[in-house]
């Protein structure tokens, strides 16, 4: 399992294959019964291509801002998750820039977070109201619970990521104070 996680963490191709399979399954699940399966594959390839292009641009942008390549970027992100402070001064400098970039992006995205969560809550309530108006509540309740679950997961992940970055920032500061 650890090797699979490492492969998914480092390889954009592995992420693309996994995303394609997940999108294909979701597309097949929510498609009309009379649709041809080739349309599922084409739509899934389109959605996956858009997602992978977005991820590649983000990864390249952050790698350029921190002064490292994407493979090393993935290793440094793993070290942030595992709370490992690099011993090499050059790697610590790159890690410091990476942590600062992550915190800057999360704080900037935090300004819009209440609006996104409010929109998701509004959609969940709207789905429930439409379900109650039509008399069928099973799918609307499932959709509303799913949306609320996603909103809570976003908040939990953001809080955890910020705590990890702040911990690494203070650990790097302590390490730099110790080393003359």
GROMACS .gro file of C-alpha atoms in nm:
model
  180
    1UNK     CA    1   0.000   0.000   0.000
    2UNK     CA    2   0.286   0.234   0.083
    3UNK     CA    3   0.439   0.182  -0.262
    4UNK     CA    4   0.106   0.260  -0.428
    5UNK     CA    5   0.069   0.579  -0.222
    6UNK     CA    6   0.423   0.684  -0.313
    7UNK     CA    7   0.359   0.612  -0.683
    8UNK     CA    8   0.037   0.814  -0.677
    9UNK     CA    9   0.212   1.096  -0.493
   10UNK     CA   10   0.500   1.124  -0.741
   11UNK     CA   11   0.347   1.031  -1.076
   12UNK     CA   12   0.098   1.254  -1.251
   13UNK     CA   13   0.035   0.969  -1.497
   14UNK     CA   14  -0.069   0.734  -1.215
   15UNK     CA   15  -0.298   1.005  -1.079
   16UNK     CA   16  -0.447   1.052  -1.426
   17UNK     CA   17  -0.518   0.678  -1.465
   18UNK     CA   18  -0.684   0.659  -1.124
   19UNK     CA   19  -0.886   0.974  -1.192
   20UNK     CA   20  -0.994   0.842  -1.533
   21UNK     CA   21  -1.119   0.516  -1.380
   22UNK     CA   22  -1.309   0.699  -1.106
   23UNK     CA   23  -1.463   0.948  -1.348
   24UNK     CA   24  -1.555   0.664  -1.584
   25UNK     CA   25  -1.733   0.479  -1.303
   26UNK     CA   26  -1.921   0.793  -1.196
   27UNK     CA   27  -2.010   0.877  -1.556
   28UNK     CA   28  -2.139   0.525  -1.615
   29UNK     CA   29  -2.340   0.538  -1.293
   30UNK     CA   30  -2.517   0.864  -1.379
   31UNK     CA   31  -2.560   0.818  -1.756
   32UNK     CA   32  -2.882   0.742  -1.935
   33UNK     CA   33  -2.940   0.371  -2.004
   34UNK     CA   34  -2.964   0.424  -2.381
   35UNK     CA   35  -2.620   0.594  -2.406
   36UNK     CA   36  -2.338   0.409  -2.575
   37UNK     CA   37  -2.041   0.324  -2.348
   38UNK     CA   38  -1.803   0.500  -2.589
   39UNK     CA   39  -1.961   0.831  -2.487
   40UNK     CA   40  -1.880   0.748  -2.124
   41UNK     CA   41  -1.516   0.692  -2.216
   42UNK     CA   42  -1.493   1.010  -2.424
   43UNK     CA   43  -1.651   1.228  -2.155
   44UNK     CA   44  -1.432   1.069  -1.889
   45UNK     CA   45  -1.121   1.131  -2.098
   46UNK     CA   46  -1.223   1.495  -2.147
   47UNK     CA   47  -1.291   1.553  -1.776
   48UNK     CA   48  -0.970   1.374  -1.677
   49UNK     CA   49  -0.768   1.572  -1.932
   50UNK     CA   50  -0.899   1.900  -1.793
   51UNK     CA   51  -0.824   1.793  -1.437
   52UNK     CA   52  -0.475   1.667  -1.519
   53UNK     CA   53  -0.391   1.982  -1.713
   54UNK     CA   54  -0.501   2.193  -1.416
   55UNK     CA   55  -0.295   1.977  -1.174
   56UNK     CA   56   0.013   1.991  -1.399
   57UNK     CA   57  -0.004   2.370  -1.427
   58UNK     CA   58  -0.045   2.406  -1.049
   59UNK     CA   59   0.241   2.164  -0.981
   60UNK     CA   60   0.468   2.343  -1.228
   61UNK     CA   61   0.378   2.685  -1.088
   62UNK     CA   62   0.452   2.583  -0.729
   63UNK     CA   63   0.770   2.402  -0.834
   64UNK     CA   64   0.892   2.713  -1.011
   65UNK     CA   65   0.805   2.935  -0.714
   66UNK     CA   66   0.998   2.712  -0.475
   67UNK     CA   67   1.289   2.646  -0.707
   68UNK     CA   68   1.260   2.270  -0.737
   69UNK     CA   69   1.145   2.006  -0.984
   70UNK     CA   70   0.804   1.831  -0.957
   71UNK     CA   71   0.951   1.499  -0.832
   72UNK     CA   72   1.139   1.671  -0.549
   73UNK     CA   73   0.826   1.876  -0.484
   74UNK     CA   74   0.634   1.552  -0.418
   75UNK     CA   75   0.907   1.431  -0.180
   76UNK     CA   76   0.900   1.759   0.011
   77UNK     CA   77   0.521   1.743   0.039
   78UNK     CA   78   0.556   1.391   0.181
   79UNK     CA   79   0.805   1.524   0.436
   80UNK     CA   80   0.558   1.795   0.535
   81UNK     CA   81   0.288   1.531   0.586
   82UNK     CA   82   0.526   1.310   0.787
   83UNK     CA   83   0.665   1.612   0.977
   84UNK     CA   84   1.025   1.534   0.875
   85UNK     CA   85   1.261   1.831   0.889
   86UNK     CA   86   1.531   1.807   0.621
   87UNK     CA   87   1.891   1.807   0.745
   88UNK     CA   88   2.038   1.963   0.429
   89UNK     CA   89   2.042   2.347   0.448
   90UNK     CA   90   1.954   2.383   0.078
   91UNK     CA   91   1.661   2.146   0.114
   92UNK     CA   92   1.546   2.335   0.425
   93UNK     CA   93   1.549   2.659   0.226
   94UNK     CA   94   1.338   2.499  -0.047
   95UNK     CA   95   1.108   2.351   0.220
   96UNK     CA   96   1.070   2.696   0.380
   97UNK     CA   97   0.964   2.846   0.046
   98UNK     CA   98   0.726   2.555  -0.018
   99UNK     CA   99   0.562   2.588   0.323
  100UNK     CA  100   0.528   2.964   0.278
  101UNK     CA  101   0.370   2.911  -0.065
  102UNK     CA  102   0.124   2.653   0.074
  103UNK     CA  103   0.024   2.880   0.361
  104UNK     CA  104  -0.013   3.178   0.129
  105UNK     CA  105  -0.240   2.983  -0.104
  106UNK     CA  106  -0.452   2.840   0.178
  107UNK     CA  107  -0.493   3.180   0.344
  108UNK     CA  108  -0.585   3.339   0.012
  109UNK     CA  109  -0.836   3.060  -0.057
  110UNK     CA  110  -0.973   3.099   0.295
  111UNK     CA  111  -1.126   3.434   0.199
  112UNK     CA  112  -1.361   3.260  -0.043
  113UNK     CA  113  -1.425   2.951   0.171
  114UNK     CA  114  -1.736   3.083   0.350
  115UNK     CA  115  -1.894   3.171   0.017
  116UNK     CA  116  -1.822   2.827  -0.131
  117UNK     CA  117  -1.952   2.651   0.179
  118UNK     CA  118  -2.260   2.873   0.180
  119UNK     CA  119  -2.323   2.788  -0.185
  120UNK     CA  120  -2.287   2.417  -0.112
  121UNK     CA  121  -2.530   2.449   0.181
  122UNK     CA  122  -2.776   2.640  -0.038
  123UNK     CA  123  -2.757   2.366  -0.303
  124UNK     CA  124  -2.811   2.097  -0.038
  125UNK     CA  125  -3.117   2.278   0.100
  126UNK     CA  126  -3.247   2.339  -0.253
  127UNK     CA  127  -3.214   1.972  -0.342
  128UNK     CA  128  -3.402   1.877  -0.025
  129UNK     CA  129  -3.680   2.128  -0.099
  130UNK     CA  130  -3.713   2.004  -0.457
  131UNK     CA  131  -3.721   1.647  -0.332
  132UNK     CA  132  -3.991   1.729  -0.080
  133UNK     CA  133  -4.192   1.909  -0.350
  134UNK     CA  134  -4.177   1.608  -0.584
  135UNK     CA  135  -4.241   1.354  -0.309
  136UNK     CA  136  -3.921   1.156  -0.353
  137UNK     CA  137  -3.676   1.209  -0.068
  138UNK     CA  138  -3.426   0.924  -0.096
  139UNK     CA  139  -3.196   1.072  -0.365
  140UNK     CA  140  -3.227   1.434  -0.239
  141UNK     CA  141  -3.141   1.329   0.118
  142UNK     CA  142  -2.844   1.128  -0.012
  143UNK     CA  143  -2.730   1.425  -0.222
  144UNK     CA  144  -2.768   1.670   0.066
  145UNK     CA  145  -2.579   1.442   0.306
  146UNK     CA  146  -2.307   1.396   0.044
  147UNK     CA  147  -2.271   1.772  -0.007
  148UNK     CA  148  -2.258   1.838   0.366
  149UNK     CA  149  -2.003   1.557   0.403
  150UNK     CA  150  -1.787   1.709   0.130
  151UNK     CA  151  -1.807   2.051   0.299
  152UNK     CA  152  -1.698   1.905   0.634
  153UNK     CA  153  -1.418   1.710   0.461
  154UNK     CA  154  -1.295   2.034   0.297
  155UNK     CA  155  -1.286   2.211   0.633
  156UNK     CA  156  -1.111   1.919   0.806
  157UNK     CA  157  -0.851   1.882   0.529
  158UNK     CA  158  -0.780   2.255   0.523
  159UNK     CA  159  -0.741   2.271   0.900
  160UNK     CA  160  -0.512   1.968   0.902
  161UNK     CA  161  -0.300   2.099   0.613
  162UNK     CA  162  -0.259   2.438   0.776
  163UNK     CA  163  -0.158   2.274   1.105
  164UNK     CA  164   0.102   2.063   0.923
  165UNK     CA  165   0.244   2.364   0.740
  166UNK     CA  166   0.257   2.575   1.055
  167UNK     CA  167   0.427   2.291   1.242
  168UNK     CA  168   0.686   2.257   0.965
  169UNK     CA  169   0.739   2.633   0.958
  170UNK     CA  170   0.814   2.641   1.331
  171UNK     CA  171   1.029   2.324   1.311
  172UNK     CA  172   1.235   2.480   1.030
  173UNK     CA  173   1.274   2.798   1.234
  174UNK     CA  174   1.392   2.595   1.536
  175UNK     CA  175   1.632   2.393   1.320
  176UNK     CA  176   1.781   2.710   1.174
  177UNK     CA  177   1.827   2.858   1.522
  178UNK     CA  178   2.011   2.544   1.639
  179UNK     CA  179   2.248   2.524   1.341
  180UNK     CA  180   2.513   2.798   1.356
   0.00000   0.00000   0.00000
